[in-house]
Amino acid sequence: MSRQRYDVLVVGAGHGGAQLAIALRQAKYEGSIALVGDEPELPYERPPLSKDYLAGEKEFERLLIRPLGFWSERDVALLPGKRVVAVDPAAHEVGCEDGSRFDYGKLVWAAGGVPRRLSCVGGDLPGVHTVRTRADVDRMRDELATVERVAVIGGGYIGLEAAAILAKAGKKVAVFEALDRVLARVAGEALSRFYEEEHRAHGVDVRLGAMVDCIEETGGRASGVRLADGSVTPCEMIVVGIGIVPAVGPLLAAGARGGNGVAVDAQCRTTLPDIFAIGDCALHSNPFADGAQVRLESVQNANDQANVVAKVIAGAETAYDAVPWFWSNQYDLKLQTVGLSIGHDAAIVRGDPAARTFSVIYLKRGRVIALDCVNAIKDYVQGRRLVMERLEVAPDRLADTSVPLKEMLP
Ligand SMILES: Cc1cc2nc3c(=O)[nH]c(=O)nc-3n(C[C@H](O)[C@H](O)[C@H](O)COP(=O)(O)OP(=O)(O)OC[C@H]3O[C@@H](n4cnc5c(N)ncnc54)[C@H](O)[C@@H]3O)c2cc1C
C-alpha cells in the first residue's frame, strides 16, 4: 500500500509548527506540507492558557493562530490527534501511535515538551493539574466553581500567572517554591523580590524554601500539600508548574544527538539527515548566551527558529541569531524581557519598584546583556539595541531615569 508522502512533514502543531508552515508558504514554497499534532485542535496560542483563557475572559476561538480556512487555502494538511512515536531517518518515514505512517522529504520536529510531574506520593491524584494544553485548562476551569483553596507548586512564570488569575477570581492561593526566591531560574533577585511582594499584596501566601513531601488525599482526590517540615496546607486544587521535559524521545531513539532537548546547529538541523528541530525542544547554541547550549521556552524562539528553517528549506542562506524576548502578565503588571540574563555579574535597578514601573538591567563584564521591564515599555523598546549590540554603559547612567535609554546608544 502506498503511504502518503509530504515534502515537509512537521511534527507538532503548536507555535513553531504552525509558523513553519506559514513561513514556507510566505516564501512561495510549493511543496506539500503537513502538520501532524497529537492535540485535537487547530494550532492555537499557548500563553493565554495561564492568563485570560484560564480567567475565562477569552474564548478558545480567539486563541487560534489562524482560522481553519487559512490552512486549506494554503494547502497545508492538518493531521490532528496523531502522535508520532517512531522516526526512521534512513527510510524518511515516521510512524504514529494509531499505526498510520508517513513518508517525508524533510522532517521538522516541533513537539515542544510535556509538563514535569510531581514525583512524590499523590502527585497524580485527581485535582492535581498542569498547564500546557487547552485540555489541561478546560479541566481546571470545570473544577474551579467548587474550589476555594488552590496550592500552586512552582514559582516560575506559569505558576505565578496562574496564581494571579486565581487570586483575582477570589480563590485563596498559596505558592510553594523550593528555592529561596520565585523566578530564580529566569530573573535576578530584584525582580523576584518585587513579584513576591506583589503576590503577597494580593493575598497570595508565598512560601519559599518549601520542599513538597507529598500530596494528601481525601476520598480519592488531592486535598492538601504536605511539606518536608510536616506542615499541611489544605486545598481543593493543585497547580503544578515545575518546568517541562522536552518531547524528543522518538528522535533520540532514532540516533539524534541530544539529551535535554535535541541538539541543532545554527540552521536548526539535527544530526540526522533532513531532520530539523525548532522551539522548546531545540537545544541550540545561542549568541545571546555567549554561545552556550540552551533551550528557550518562548513564542519568540519557536517563531524565529521556524522562520530560519522555512528559509533554509526554501533555499536561502540564514542562521538563527534572533534576540530573545518574552513577556508575562500578572495582575496589572506587564513584564517584558529582552536578552538572556543567565551569567550576569551585575543587575542595575532603573526606576522605583514601589512605583510599579521599573526595569532591571543585567550586565556581564560591563556590557548590557538583558533587561526585565515592568510596566516600562519605553525601556523595553529602547533597551533592545543595548542588548543587541552588547553596549558598555556605566551603571550610574543606566540607573538614571532622567536619561532615556535611547540616549545611551552610540
Ligand atoms: C501556560 C503557558 C504560558 C506561556 N506563556 C508564555 C508567554 O507569556 N510568553 C512566551 O513567549 N511564551 C510563553 N509560553 C511558552 C510558549 O507557549 C512556548 O515556548 C511555545 O508554545 C513553544 O512552541 P513549540 O512549537 O516549541 O511547542 P508547542 O507550542 O508546545 O507545540 C508542540 C505541539 O506538539 C505536540 N506534540 C508533542 N509530541 C508530539 C508527537 N510525538 N507527535 C505529535 N505531536 C506532538 C504537542 O502536543 C503540541 O501540540 C507559555 C507556555 C505555556 C504552557
Short mmCIF file of C-alpha atoms and ligand atoms in Angstrom, two decimals:
data_model
loop_
_atom_site.label_atom_id
_atom_site.label_comp_id
_atom_site.label_asym_id
_atom_site.label_seq_id
_atom_site.Cartn_x
_atom_site.Cartn_y
_atom_site.Cartn_z
CA MET A 1 0.00 0.00 0.00
CA SER A 2 1.44 3.39 -0.92
CA ARG A 3 1.85 5.77 2.00
CA GLN A 4 1.10 9.46 1.98
CA ARG A 5 4.28 11.44 1.36
CA TYR A 6 4.83 15.09 2.24
CA ASP A 7 7.76 17.19 1.10
CA VAL A 8 7.74 18.81 4.55
CA LEU A 9 6.26 16.91 7.46
CA VAL A 10 6.04 18.87 10.71
CA VAL A 11 5.63 17.00 13.99
CA GLY A 12 3.83 19.23 16.49
CA ALA A 13 1.12 21.68 15.52
CA GLY A 14 1.92 24.33 18.13
CA HIS A 15 3.63 27.70 17.80
CA GLY A 16 6.73 26.53 15.98
CA GLY A 17 4.97 24.04 13.70
CA ALA A 18 2.28 26.49 12.65
CA GLN A 19 4.78 29.29 11.99
CA LEU A 20 6.94 26.95 9.91
CA ALA A 21 4.04 26.20 7.57
CA ILE A 22 3.06 29.89 7.43
CA ALA A 23 6.63 30.99 6.66
CA LEU A 24 7.13 28.31 3.99
CA ARG A 25 4.08 29.49 2.08
CA GLN A 26 5.15 33.13 2.54
CA ALA A 27 8.47 32.14 0.98
CA LYS A 28 6.46 30.78 -2.01
CA TYR A 29 7.44 27.22 -1.20
CA GLU A 30 5.29 25.00 -3.42
CA GLY A 31 5.95 21.54 -2.00
CA SER A 32 3.39 19.60 0.03
CA ILE A 33 3.26 20.40 3.76
CA ALA A 34 1.55 18.55 6.63
CA LEU A 35 1.30 19.33 10.33
CA VAL A 36 0.92 16.20 12.48
CA GLY A 37 -0.14 17.04 16.02
CA ASP A 38 -1.33 14.97 18.94
CA GLU A 39 -3.83 17.58 20.16
CA PRO A 40 -7.29 17.60 18.58
CA GLU A 41 -7.43 21.39 17.98
CA LEU A 42 -6.25 23.67 15.21
CA PRO A 43 -2.91 25.29 16.12
CA TYR A 44 -3.50 27.74 18.98
CA GLU A 45 -1.59 30.17 21.19
CA ARG A 46 -0.39 28.77 24.48
CA PRO A 47 0.43 31.96 26.50
CA PRO A 48 -3.25 32.83 27.21
CA LEU A 49 -3.71 29.42 28.86
CA SER A 50 -2.26 30.72 32.14
CA LYS A 51 -3.68 34.21 31.59
CA ASP A 52 -7.03 35.31 30.09
CA TYR A 53 -8.14 31.85 28.96
CA LEU A 54 -7.76 30.50 32.50
CA ALA A 55 -9.63 33.58 33.74
CA GLY A 56 -12.49 32.73 31.36
CA GLU A 57 -12.06 36.11 29.68
CA LYS A 58 -11.11 34.83 26.23
CA GLU A 59 -12.95 32.33 24.05
CA PHE A 60 -10.89 29.48 22.64
CA GLU A 61 -11.59 30.62 19.05
CA ARG A 62 -9.62 33.80 19.79
CA LEU A 63 -6.57 31.70 20.63
CA LEU A 64 -6.35 30.14 17.17
CA ILE A 65 -3.11 31.05 15.39
CA ARG A 66 -5.05 31.09 12.09
CA PRO A 67 -8.67 30.17 11.26
CA LEU A 68 -9.43 26.81 9.60
CA GLY A 69 -9.79 28.34 6.13
CA PHE A 70 -6.25 29.71 6.22
CA TRP A 71 -4.74 26.21 6.23
CA SER A 72 -6.90 24.82 3.46
CA GLU A 73 -6.42 27.93 1.28
CA ARG A 74 -2.66 27.47 1.53
CA ASP A 75 -2.84 23.74 1.03
CA VAL A 76 -1.37 22.85 4.41
CA ALA A 77 -2.66 19.43 5.50
CA LEU A 78 -3.61 19.30 9.18
CA LEU A 79 -3.41 15.84 10.74
CA PRO A 80 -4.66 16.36 14.31
CA GLY A 81 -4.96 13.72 17.01
CA LYS A 82 -1.90 11.80 15.78
CA ARG A 83 1.11 11.13 17.92
CA VAL A 84 4.39 10.32 16.21
CA VAL A 85 6.14 7.54 18.11
CA ALA A 86 8.89 6.44 15.72
CA VAL A 87 11.20 8.04 13.18
CA ASP A 88 13.16 6.11 10.59
CA PRO A 89 15.73 8.57 9.22
CA ALA A 90 17.10 6.15 6.61
CA ALA A 91 13.67 5.40 5.13
CA HIS A 92 12.49 9.05 5.66
CA GLU A 93 9.40 7.75 7.39
CA VAL A 94 7.51 8.31 10.66
CA GLY A 95 5.10 6.03 12.48
CA CYS A 96 2.19 7.18 14.64
CA GLU A 97 0.64 5.65 17.73
CA ASP A 98 -2.52 4.82 15.76
CA GLY A 99 -0.50 2.76 13.27
CA SER A 100 -0.52 5.33 10.45
CA ARG A 101 2.79 6.05 8.71
CA PHE A 102 4.00 8.92 6.56
CA ASP A 103 6.96 9.45 4.27
CA TYR A 104 8.73 12.79 4.24
CA GLY A 105 11.26 14.73 2.27
CA LYS A 106 12.20 16.97 5.23
CA LEU A 107 11.03 16.41 8.79
CA VAL A 108 10.66 19.34 11.19
CA TRP A 109 10.35 18.30 14.83
CA ALA A 110 8.38 20.95 16.72
CA ALA A 111 6.96 18.84 19.53
CA GLY A 112 7.59 21.20 22.47
CA GLY A 113 7.59 19.48 25.83
CA VAL A 114 5.44 17.81 28.43
CA PRO A 115 4.98 19.31 31.88
CA ARG A 116 7.21 17.78 34.51
CA ARG A 117 5.03 15.90 37.02
CA LEU A 118 5.38 15.75 40.78
CA SER A 119 7.24 12.56 41.58
CA CYS A 120 6.02 12.42 45.19
CA VAL A 121 3.19 10.31 46.58
CA GLY A 122 -0.16 11.72 45.45
CA GLY A 123 1.38 13.68 42.58
CA ASP A 124 -1.02 12.14 40.06
CA LEU A 125 -4.26 12.36 42.05
CA PRO A 126 -7.39 13.92 40.56
CA GLY A 127 -7.31 17.61 41.41
CA VAL A 128 -3.60 17.93 40.53
CA HIS A 129 -3.23 19.94 37.31
CA THR A 130 -0.55 21.04 34.87
CA VAL A 131 -0.95 23.95 32.45
CA ARG A 132 0.25 23.11 28.96
CA THR A 133 -2.74 22.42 26.75
CA ARG A 134 -6.25 23.65 26.23
CA ALA A 135 -7.49 20.33 27.67
CA ASP A 136 -5.46 20.94 30.86
CA VAL A 137 -7.03 24.35 31.38
CA ASP A 138 -10.54 23.22 30.48
CA ARG A 139 -10.25 20.57 33.18
CA MET A 140 -9.20 23.24 35.70
CA ARG A 141 -11.98 25.57 34.65
CA ASP A 142 -14.55 22.80 35.04
CA GLU A 143 -13.48 22.28 38.66
CA LEU A 144 -12.99 25.90 39.70
CA ALA A 145 -16.58 26.59 40.77
CA THR A 146 -16.22 24.13 43.65
CA VAL A 147 -12.70 25.21 44.63
CA GLU A 148 -11.92 27.69 47.40
CA ARG A 149 -8.24 26.99 48.05
CA VAL A 150 -5.54 26.42 45.46
CA ALA A 151 -1.93 25.35 46.00
CA VAL A 152 0.45 26.32 43.22
CA ILE A 153 3.65 24.29 43.21
CA GLY A 154 6.49 26.12 41.47
CA GLY A 155 7.14 29.87 41.47
CA GLY A 156 8.07 30.22 37.79
CA TYR A 157 6.18 32.33 35.24
CA ILE A 158 3.39 29.81 34.63
CA GLY A 159 2.77 29.15 38.33
CA LEU A 160 2.79 32.85 39.18
CA GLU A 161 0.50 33.79 36.29
CA ALA A 162 -1.97 31.10 37.34
CA ALA A 163 -1.71 32.28 40.95
CA ALA A 164 -2.52 35.86 39.89
CA ILE A 165 -5.60 34.79 37.90
CA LEU A 166 -6.88 32.52 40.65
CA ALA A 167 -6.30 35.10 43.38
CA LYS A 168 -8.17 37.68 41.29
CA ALA A 169 -11.00 35.16 40.96
CA GLY A 170 -11.30 35.17 44.76
CA LYS A 171 -9.55 31.88 45.49
CA LYS A 172 -7.28 31.52 48.50
CA VAL A 173 -3.94 30.81 46.84
CA ALA A 174 -0.65 29.52 48.25
CA VAL A 175 2.51 29.28 46.13
CA PHE A 176 5.18 26.76 47.14
CA GLU A 177 8.64 27.40 45.75
CA ALA A 178 11.54 25.09 46.65
CA LEU A 179 14.23 27.75 46.14
CA ASP A 180 14.66 30.86 48.23
CA ARG A 181 13.04 33.14 45.65
CA VAL A 182 10.45 32.97 42.88
CA LEU A 183 11.58 33.21 39.22
CA ALA A 184 15.05 32.15 40.36
CA ARG A 185 15.78 30.27 37.12
CA VAL A 186 14.99 33.21 34.85
CA ALA A 187 15.48 36.53 36.64
CA GLY A 188 17.66 38.42 39.09
CA GLU A 189 16.87 38.88 42.74
CA ALA A 190 15.32 42.37 42.47
CA LEU A 191 12.64 41.10 40.11
CA SER A 192 11.99 38.03 42.26
CA ARG A 193 11.51 40.11 45.40
CA PHE A 194 9.21 42.52 43.59
CA TYR A 195 6.93 39.73 42.35
CA GLU A 196 6.96 38.04 45.76
CA GLU A 197 5.73 41.27 47.35
CA GLU A 198 3.11 41.84 44.65
CA HIS A 199 1.64 38.39 45.15
CA ARG A 200 1.62 38.84 48.92
CA ALA A 201 -0.09 42.21 48.50
CA HIS A 202 -2.81 40.39 46.53
CA GLY A 203 -3.32 37.93 49.37
CA VAL A 204 -1.23 35.07 47.97
CA ASP A 205 0.64 33.06 50.59
CA VAL A 206 4.12 32.80 49.04
CA ARG A 207 6.22 30.08 50.71
CA LEU A 208 9.88 29.98 49.82
CA GLY A 209 12.30 27.12 50.51
CA ALA A 210 9.19 24.92 50.57
CA MET A 211 10.02 21.28 49.88
CA VAL A 212 6.92 19.28 48.98
CA ASP A 213 6.87 15.90 50.70
CA CYS A 214 3.59 14.52 49.34
CA ILE A 215 0.08 15.36 48.24
CA GLU A 216 -2.57 14.47 50.79
CA GLU A 217 -5.63 12.56 49.64
CA THR A 218 -9.24 12.59 50.78
CA GLY A 219 -11.90 10.49 49.06
CA GLY A 220 -9.62 9.76 46.10
CA ARG A 221 -8.82 13.45 45.40
CA ALA A 222 -5.95 15.75 46.27
CA SER A 223 -6.81 17.57 49.48
CA GLY A 224 -3.59 19.24 50.62
CA VAL A 225 0.13 19.75 50.29
CA ARG A 226 2.40 18.28 52.94
CA LEU A 227 5.84 19.85 53.19
CA ALA A 228 9.04 18.22 54.38
CA ASP A 229 8.70 20.20 57.64
CA GLY A 230 5.49 18.28 58.35
CA SER A 231 3.10 21.20 57.78
CA VAL A 232 -0.03 20.56 55.71
CA THR A 233 -1.85 23.19 53.65
CA PRO A 234 -5.36 22.01 52.80
CA CYS A 235 -6.69 22.81 49.31
CA GLU A 236 -9.13 21.54 46.71
CA MET A 237 -6.92 22.15 43.66
CA ILE A 238 -3.19 21.89 42.99
CA VAL A 239 -1.48 23.53 40.03
CA VAL A 240 1.97 22.21 39.20
CA GLY A 241 4.32 24.49 37.27
CA ILE A 242 7.77 22.95 37.64
CA GLY A 243 9.01 23.04 34.08
CA ILE A 244 8.82 20.79 31.06
CA VAL A 245 10.59 17.74 29.74
CA PRO A 246 11.38 18.24 26.04
CA ALA A 247 9.37 15.85 23.83
CA VAL A 248 12.21 14.34 21.84
CA GLY A 249 12.02 10.60 22.65
CA PRO A 250 11.46 9.29 19.10
CA LEU A 251 14.26 11.48 17.70
CA LEU A 252 16.80 10.42 20.31
CA ALA A 253 15.74 6.79 19.82
CA ALA A 254 16.45 7.26 16.11
CA GLY A 255 20.00 8.34 16.94
CA ALA A 256 19.81 12.15 17.09
CA ARG A 257 22.31 13.78 19.39
CA GLY A 258 20.79 15.45 22.44
CA GLY A 259 19.73 14.92 26.00
CA ASN A 260 17.90 17.87 27.48
CA GLY A 261 16.34 18.50 24.06
CA VAL A 262 17.61 17.63 20.62
CA ALA A 263 20.85 19.27 19.54
CA VAL A 264 20.61 21.54 16.49
CA ASP A 265 23.05 23.71 14.55
CA ALA A 266 22.62 27.36 13.54
CA GLN A 267 20.16 26.33 10.80
CA CYS A 268 18.22 24.15 13.30
CA ARG A 269 19.42 20.93 11.68
CA THR A 270 19.63 17.91 13.96
CA THR A 271 22.42 15.38 13.49
CA LEU A 272 20.02 13.21 11.45
CA PRO A 273 19.74 13.81 7.69
CA ASP A 274 16.85 16.06 6.55
CA ILE A 275 15.55 16.43 10.11
CA PHE A 276 15.28 19.85 11.75
CA ALA A 277 14.09 20.74 15.26
CA ILE A 278 12.66 24.04 16.50
CA GLY A 279 11.05 25.62 19.54
CA ASP A 280 11.01 24.44 23.14
CA CYS A 281 12.67 21.11 22.31
CA ALA A 282 15.63 22.51 20.32
CA LEU A 283 18.94 22.61 22.19
CA HIS A 284 20.98 25.24 20.40
CA SER A 285 23.99 27.44 20.81
CA ASN A 286 22.61 30.91 21.45
CA PRO A 287 24.70 34.02 20.67
CA PHE A 288 22.89 35.88 23.46
CA ALA A 289 24.13 33.29 25.97
CA ASP A 290 27.76 33.55 24.81
CA GLY A 291 27.17 30.55 22.58
CA ALA A 292 26.09 28.27 25.46
CA GLN A 293 23.76 25.37 24.62
CA VAL A 294 20.29 26.38 25.73
CA ARG A 295 16.65 25.55 25.13
CA LEU A 296 14.42 28.59 25.13
CA GLU A 297 10.75 28.26 26.02
CA SER A 298 9.21 31.26 24.33
CA VAL A 299 6.97 32.14 21.42
CA GLN A 300 9.75 34.32 20.01
CA ASN A 301 12.19 31.41 19.87
CA ALA A 302 9.65 29.00 18.33
CA ASN A 303 8.64 31.53 15.68
CA ASP A 304 12.13 32.74 14.82
CA GLN A 305 13.56 29.23 14.58
CA ALA A 306 10.59 28.29 12.36
CA ASN A 307 11.41 31.25 10.12
CA VAL A 308 15.03 30.10 9.85
CA VAL A 309 14.06 26.55 8.87
CA ALA A 310 11.49 27.80 6.36
CA LYS A 311 14.19 29.90 4.68
CA VAL A 312 16.66 27.00 4.65
CA ILE A 313 14.10 24.63 3.14
CA ALA A 314 13.13 27.28 0.58
CA GLY A 315 16.80 27.50 -0.40
CA ALA A 316 18.06 30.67 1.34
CA GLU A 317 21.17 31.11 3.46
CA THR A 318 20.47 32.10 7.04
CA ALA A 319 21.32 31.35 10.66
CA TYR A 320 19.47 31.71 13.94
CA ASP A 321 20.66 34.79 15.78
CA ALA A 322 17.43 36.49 16.91
CA VAL A 323 17.44 38.44 20.15
CA PRO A 324 15.39 36.53 22.76
CA TRP A 325 12.31 38.25 24.16
CA PHE A 326 9.47 37.19 26.39
CA TRP A 327 6.53 38.61 28.31
CA SER A 328 4.47 37.76 31.37
CA ASN A 329 1.23 39.31 32.61
CA GLN A 330 0.41 39.19 36.30
CA TYR A 331 -2.31 41.41 37.82
CA ASP A 332 -1.89 44.81 36.12
CA LEU A 333 1.84 44.24 35.64
CA LYS A 334 3.22 43.75 32.17
CA LEU A 335 6.69 42.31 32.26
CA GLN A 336 8.71 42.38 29.04
CA THR A 337 12.15 40.88 28.86
CA VAL A 338 14.81 41.12 26.20
CA GLY A 339 18.08 39.22 26.10
CA LEU A 340 19.11 36.42 28.45
CA SER A 341 20.23 37.32 31.96
CA ILE A 342 21.98 33.96 32.54
CA GLY A 343 25.50 34.56 33.83
CA HIS A 344 25.05 38.26 34.66
CA ASP A 345 27.51 39.70 37.16
CA ALA A 346 25.62 42.93 37.94
CA ALA A 347 21.97 43.99 37.97
CA ILE A 348 21.02 47.67 37.91
CA VAL A 349 17.56 48.74 39.03
CA ARG A 350 16.29 51.62 36.91
CA GLY A 351 13.20 53.30 38.37
CA ASP A 352 11.32 52.61 41.54
CA PRO A 353 9.77 49.17 42.11
CA ALA A 354 7.47 50.79 44.69
CA ALA A 355 6.01 52.92 41.88
CA ARG A 356 5.38 49.69 39.94
CA THR A 357 7.22 50.85 36.87
CA PHE A 358 10.90 49.97 36.63
CA SER A 359 13.48 47.90 34.81
CA VAL A 360 16.29 45.63 35.86
CA ILE A 361 19.28 45.87 33.54
CA TYR A 362 21.69 42.96 33.58
CA LEU A 363 25.38 43.38 32.85
CA LYS A 364 28.16 40.94 32.18
CA ARG A 365 31.69 42.27 32.31
CA GLY A 366 30.27 45.78 31.97
CA ARG A 367 28.13 45.07 28.90
CA VAL A 368 24.32 45.06 28.79
CA ILE A 369 23.05 41.52 28.20
CA ALA A 370 19.37 41.69 29.21
CA LEU A 371 16.53 43.82 30.54
CA ASP A 372 13.45 42.91 32.56
CA CYS A 373 10.98 45.79 32.20
CA VAL A 374 7.91 46.03 34.43
CA ASN A 375 5.27 48.42 33.10
CA ALA A 376 8.17 50.17 31.36
CA ILE A 377 7.57 49.80 27.66
CA LYS A 378 9.92 52.64 26.70
CA ASP A 379 12.85 50.94 28.42
CA TYR A 380 11.95 47.69 26.69
CA VAL A 381 11.81 49.26 23.24
CA GLN A 382 14.85 51.46 23.68
CA GLY A 383 16.88 48.89 25.64
CA ARG A 384 16.65 46.31 22.87
CA ARG A 385 19.57 47.80 20.98
CA LEU A 386 21.67 47.99 24.13
CA VAL A 387 21.28 44.21 24.31
CA MET A 388 21.65 43.52 20.61
CA GLU A 389 24.88 45.46 20.48
CA ARG A 390 26.00 44.41 23.97
CA LEU A 391 26.85 48.01 24.71
CA GLU A 392 29.04 49.08 27.58
CA VAL A 393 27.25 51.73 29.64
CA ALA A 394 28.20 53.00 33.10
CA PRO A 395 25.85 51.59 35.78
CA ASP A 396 25.01 55.03 37.19
CA ARG A 397 23.88 56.21 33.74
CA LEU A 398 21.71 53.13 33.28
CA ALA A 399 20.08 53.81 36.65
CA ASP A 400 19.37 57.47 35.82
CA THR A 401 15.70 57.60 34.77
CA SER A 402 16.05 61.23 33.69
CA VAL A 403 18.05 59.99 30.69
CA PRO A 404 16.12 57.82 28.20
CA LEU A 405 17.93 54.60 27.27
CA LYS A 406 17.99 55.64 23.62
CA GLU A 407 20.37 58.43 24.55
CA MET A 408 22.85 55.82 25.70
CA LEU A 409 23.10 54.39 22.20
CA PRO A 410 26.16 55.39 20.17
C1 LIG B 1 0.68 28.24 30.10
C2 LIG B 1 1.77 28.77 29.25
C3 LIG B 1 2.03 30.13 29.20
C4 LIG B 1 3.06 30.63 28.42
N1 LIG B 1 3.27 31.98 28.38
C5 LIG B 1 4.21 32.47 27.55
C6 LIG B 1 4.40 33.89 27.41
O1 LIG B 1 3.74 34.68 28.09
N2 LIG B 1 5.33 34.32 26.54
C7 LIG B 1 6.08 33.46 25.79
O2 LIG B 1 6.92 33.91 24.98
N3 LIG B 1 5.94 32.13 25.90
C8 LIG B 1 5.02 31.62 26.76
N4 LIG B 1 4.87 30.27 26.87
C9 LIG B 1 5.78 29.38 26.14
C10 LIG B 1 5.34 29.16 24.71
O3 LIG B 1 3.98 28.86 24.65
C11 LIG B 1 6.16 28.02 24.14
O4 LIG B 1 7.51 28.40 24.19
C12 LIG B 1 5.75 27.69 22.72
O5 LIG B 1 4.46 27.18 22.69
C13 LIG B 1 6.74 26.70 22.11
O6 LIG B 1 6.32 26.33 20.85
P1 LIG B 1 6.66 24.88 20.30
O7 LIG B 1 6.15 24.83 18.91
O8 LIG B 1 8.05 24.54 20.59
O9 LIG B 1 5.80 23.89 21.22
P2 LIG B 1 4.23 23.82 21.46
O10 LIG B 1 3.55 25.10 21.17
O11 LIG B 1 4.07 23.22 22.80
O12 LIG B 1 3.74 22.76 20.37
C14 LIG B 1 4.14 21.42 20.39
C15 LIG B 1 2.98 20.56 19.92
O13 LIG B 1 3.47 19.26 19.59
C16 LIG B 1 2.62 18.29 20.12
N5 LIG B 1 3.37 17.03 20.23
C17 LIG B 1 4.27 16.68 21.18
N6 LIG B 1 4.78 15.46 20.91
C18 LIG B 1 4.20 15.04 19.77
C19 LIG B 1 4.32 13.87 18.99
N7 LIG B 1 5.16 12.89 19.32
N8 LIG B 1 3.56 13.72 17.88
C20 LIG B 1 2.70 14.73 17.52
N9 LIG B 1 2.54 15.87 18.22
C21 LIG B 1 3.30 16.03 19.33
C22 LIG B 1 2.20 18.91 21.44
O14 LIG B 1 1.05 18.30 21.98
C23 LIG B 1 1.93 20.34 20.99
O15 LIG B 1 0.66 20.48 20.45
C24 LIG B 1 3.85 29.74 27.65
C25 LIG B 1 3.60 28.36 27.70
C26 LIG B 1 2.58 27.87 28.49
C27 LIG B 1 2.33 26.38 28.54
#
